[in-house]
Coordinates of C-alpha atoms in Angstrom, one line a residue:
R23 CA -75.4 125.9 34.3
G24 CA -73.1 124.0 36.6
L25 CA -73.6 126.3 39.7
H26 CA -74.1 125.5 43.3
V27 CA -77.4 127.1 44.6
M28 CA -78.2 128.3 48.1
G29 CA -81.4 130.2 48.8
E30 CA -83.6 131.1 51.8
I31 CA -86.7 132.5 50.2
P32 CA -89.4 130.0 49.1
A33 CA -88.3 128.7 45.7
V34 CA -91.6 127.1 44.6
E35 CA -95.3 127.8 44.7
T36 CA -96.8 124.3 44.3
Y37 CA -96.0 120.8 45.2
D38 CA -95.5 119.8 41.6
E39 CA -92.9 122.6 41.3
A40 CA -91.1 121.2 44.4
V41 CA -91.0 117.7 42.9
E42 CA -89.6 119.1 39.7
L43 CA -86.9 121.1 41.5
W44 CA -86.0 118.1 43.7
K45 CA -85.5 115.9 40.7
T46 CA -83.5 118.5 38.9
A47 CA -81.2 119.0 41.9
K48 CA -80.8 115.3 42.4
S49 CA -79.8 114.8 38.8
H50 CA -76.7 116.9 39.2
K51 CA -74.8 114.8 41.8
E52 CA -71.7 116.9 41.7
L53 CA -73.6 120.1 42.5
V54 CA -75.2 121.3 45.8
Y55 CA -78.7 122.8 46.0
M56 CA -79.8 124.1 49.4
C57 CA -82.9 126.0 50.4
G58 CA -83.3 127.0 54.0
A59 CA -83.4 130.0 56.2
T60 CA -80.4 131.3 58.1
A61 CA -82.2 130.4 61.3
N62 CA -80.9 126.9 60.8
Y63 CA -77.3 128.1 61.2
R64 CA -77.7 130.5 64.1
Q65 CA -75.8 129.7 67.3
K66 CA -78.9 129.0 69.3
T67 CA -80.1 126.4 66.7
R68 CA -76.7 124.8 66.4
M69 CA -76.5 124.6 70.2
L70 CA -79.9 122.8 70.4
N71 CA -78.7 120.4 67.7
Y72 CA -75.6 119.7 69.8
L73 CA -77.8 118.8 72.8
K74 CA -79.8 116.5 70.6
Q75 CA -76.7 114.8 69.3
H76 CA -75.7 114.1 72.9
N77 CA -79.2 112.7 73.8
L78 CA -80.1 115.6 76.1
V79 CA -83.3 116.7 74.3
G80 CA -85.5 113.6 74.1
K81 CA -88.1 112.7 71.5
M82 CA -90.1 115.6 70.1
V83 CA -93.8 115.2 70.7
Y84 CA -95.3 118.6 69.9
A85 CA -93.9 121.9 68.7
E86 CA -95.0 125.5 68.1
A87 CA -93.4 127.9 65.6
E88 CA -94.2 131.6 65.1
Y89 CA -93.2 134.1 62.5
V90 CA -94.9 137.3 63.5
H91 CA -93.9 140.7 62.3
G92 CA -95.7 143.7 63.7
M93 CA -98.0 146.2 62.1
V94 CA -95.2 148.8 61.7
R95 CA -94.2 146.9 58.6
T96 CA -97.8 146.6 57.3
F97 CA -98.3 150.4 57.0
N98 CA -94.8 151.2 55.7
Q99 CA -96.0 151.7 52.1
S100 CA -92.4 152.3 50.8
K101 CA -91.3 148.9 52.1
Y102 CA -94.4 146.8 51.2
S103 CA -96.4 148.1 48.2
P104 CA -99.7 146.5 47.4
D105 CA -98.1 144.6 44.5
A106 CA -95.1 143.3 46.5
W107 CA -94.8 139.5 46.2
R108 CA -95.3 139.0 49.9
A109 CA -98.6 140.9 50.0
N110 CA -100.5 138.2 48.2
Y111 CA -98.4 135.3 49.1
A112 CA -99.9 132.7 51.4
A113 CA -98.0 133.5 54.6
C114 CA -97.9 129.9 55.8
K115 CA -95.8 129.0 52.8
Y116 CA -93.1 131.5 54.1
C117 CA -92.1 129.1 56.9
T118 CA -88.3 128.6 56.5
H119 CA -87.4 130.8 59.5
S120 CA -89.7 129.0 61.9
L121 CA -90.2 125.4 60.7
G122 CA -86.7 125.0 59.4
P123 CA -85.1 124.3 62.8
L124 CA -87.8 121.7 63.6
L125 CA -86.9 119.5 60.7
D126 CA -83.7 118.3 62.3
F127 CA -85.7 117.1 65.3
L128 CA -87.9 114.7 63.5
E129 CA -86.9 111.1 63.9
E130 CA -85.1 109.5 60.9
G131 CA -87.8 108.6 58.3
D132 CA -90.5 110.7 59.9
L133 CA -92.0 113.4 57.7
Y134 CA -94.9 115.8 57.8
D135 CA -97.6 114.1 55.8
S136 CA -100.7 116.1 56.6
V137 CA -101.3 119.8 56.7
A138 CA -104.3 122.0 57.5
C139 CA -104.0 125.8 56.8
M140 CA -106.4 128.5 57.8
G141 CA -106.2 132.2 56.9
T142 CA -108.0 135.1 58.5
G143 CA -108.5 137.2 55.4
R144 CA -108.5 141.0 55.6
H145 CA -110.5 142.5 58.5
F146 CA -109.0 146.0 58.2
P147 CA -107.1 147.9 55.6
C148 CA -103.6 146.6 54.8
N149 CA -101.6 145.3 51.9
W150 CA -101.6 141.7 53.0
R151 CA -103.8 138.8 51.8
D152 CA -104.4 137.5 55.3
H153 CA -103.7 139.2 58.7
A154 CA -102.6 135.8 59.9
M155 CA -102.4 132.2 58.9
V156 CA -102.3 129.1 61.1
S157 CA -101.1 125.7 60.0
I158 CA -101.4 122.4 61.9
L159 CA -98.9 119.8 60.7
N160 CA -98.8 116.1 61.6
T161 CA -96.1 113.6 60.9
R162 CA -96.3 109.9 60.1
N163 CA -95.4 109.3 63.8
N164 CA -98.0 111.7 65.1
V165 CA -95.6 114.6 66.0
V166 CA -97.9 117.7 65.8
T167 CA -96.7 121.2 65.0
R168 CA -98.7 124.4 65.2
F169 CA -97.3 127.2 63.0
L170 CA -98.5 130.8 63.1
A171 CA -97.4 133.3 60.3
S172 CA -98.5 136.9 60.4
F173 CA -97.2 140.2 58.8
A174 CA -100.3 142.2 59.7
L175 CA -101.2 141.9 63.4
Y176 CA -100.2 144.1 66.3
G177 CA -97.1 142.6 67.8
T178 CA -93.8 143.6 69.2
G179 CA -91.8 140.4 68.8
P180 CA -89.7 138.4 69.2
Y181 CA -90.5 137.8 65.5
H182 CA -89.3 134.2 65.3
T183 CA -90.1 131.8 68.2
T184 CA -89.9 128.1 68.2
R185 CA -90.9 125.9 71.1
I186 CA -90.1 122.2 71.1
Y187 CA -91.9 119.9 73.6
T188 CA -90.3 116.5 74.1
D189 CA -90.7 113.5 76.4
D190 CA -87.7 114.9 78.4
G191 CA -88.4 118.7 78.6
M192 CA -89.2 121.9 76.8
F193 CA -86.8 123.9 74.6
E194 CA -87.6 127.4 73.3
L195 CA -85.7 129.4 70.7
Y196 CA -86.4 133.2 70.7
N197 CA -84.4 136.3 69.9
E198 CA -80.8 135.1 70.4
K199 CA -81.6 132.9 73.3
I200 CA -82.5 129.3 74.3
R201 CA -84.8 128.5 77.2
I202 CA -84.5 125.0 78.5
F203 CA -86.8 123.3 81.0
K204 CA -85.8 119.9 82.2
P205 CA -87.2 118.3 85.4
E206 CA -83.7 117.4 86.6
F207 CA -82.6 121.0 86.4
T208 CA -85.3 122.2 88.7
E209 CA -85.5 119.2 91.1
Y210 CA -84.1 121.2 94.0
A211 CA -85.5 124.6 93.0
E212 CA -88.2 126.3 95.1
T213 CA -90.3 126.8 91.9
P214 CA -89.9 125.2 88.4
S215 CA -88.0 127.5 86.1
C216 CA -86.3 127.6 82.8
M217 CA -82.5 127.9 82.3
E218 CA -81.8 130.6 79.7
L219 CA -78.7 130.7 77.5
P220 CA -77.9 133.9 75.5
F221 CA -76.1 133.8 72.2
G222 CA -74.8 136.3 69.7
R223 CA -76.3 136.5 66.2
F224 CA -73.2 134.9 64.6
P225 CA -70.2 132.9 65.9
K226 CA -67.3 135.3 66.6
R227 CA -65.0 133.4 64.1
F228 CA -67.4 134.3 61.3
V229 CA -67.3 138.0 62.2
D230 CA -63.5 137.9 62.4
D231 CA -63.3 136.2 58.9

């Protein structure tokens, strides 16, 4: 229809649907199709991308991403009815908030090419298909990622956490903060520690606009 499309909720259910959507989007060269979570545009993520662009992050070796919402949501029947789309959706497919920021850290040409997903099933009454799902992803260059998704476990947050381990340090995104551990930062410290940088949810200029 000649429209630009931007979305953040999973747009496909299967790999074949993803290929079809990709081909359709590529066939309209004058239009833009984007699917990704707002997590990619938060200040903390953009700051980490800035560090990478200036060669201050190193090469990613292993990463952990978590998307864990607490039980308070599970038992809120008015918010999540048994027939809500999320209730029976495979939680590991709802990964944009957590895996999204990691994609920028893969080396050019490196892609996730093997995935193993495991779900817990239901162990106590709730509306969700699985209490939790865990995915192990591996890239062509053997960068490993562990992803945990849960909407039905007891937890208090932070809901979205991403930890990136590189050959030069460790970088953690949680709440509206970045934790950075680099050996040279703690060389003269009594004990190794992380440097923590706080951010707001949105850049001030966006709020002003």
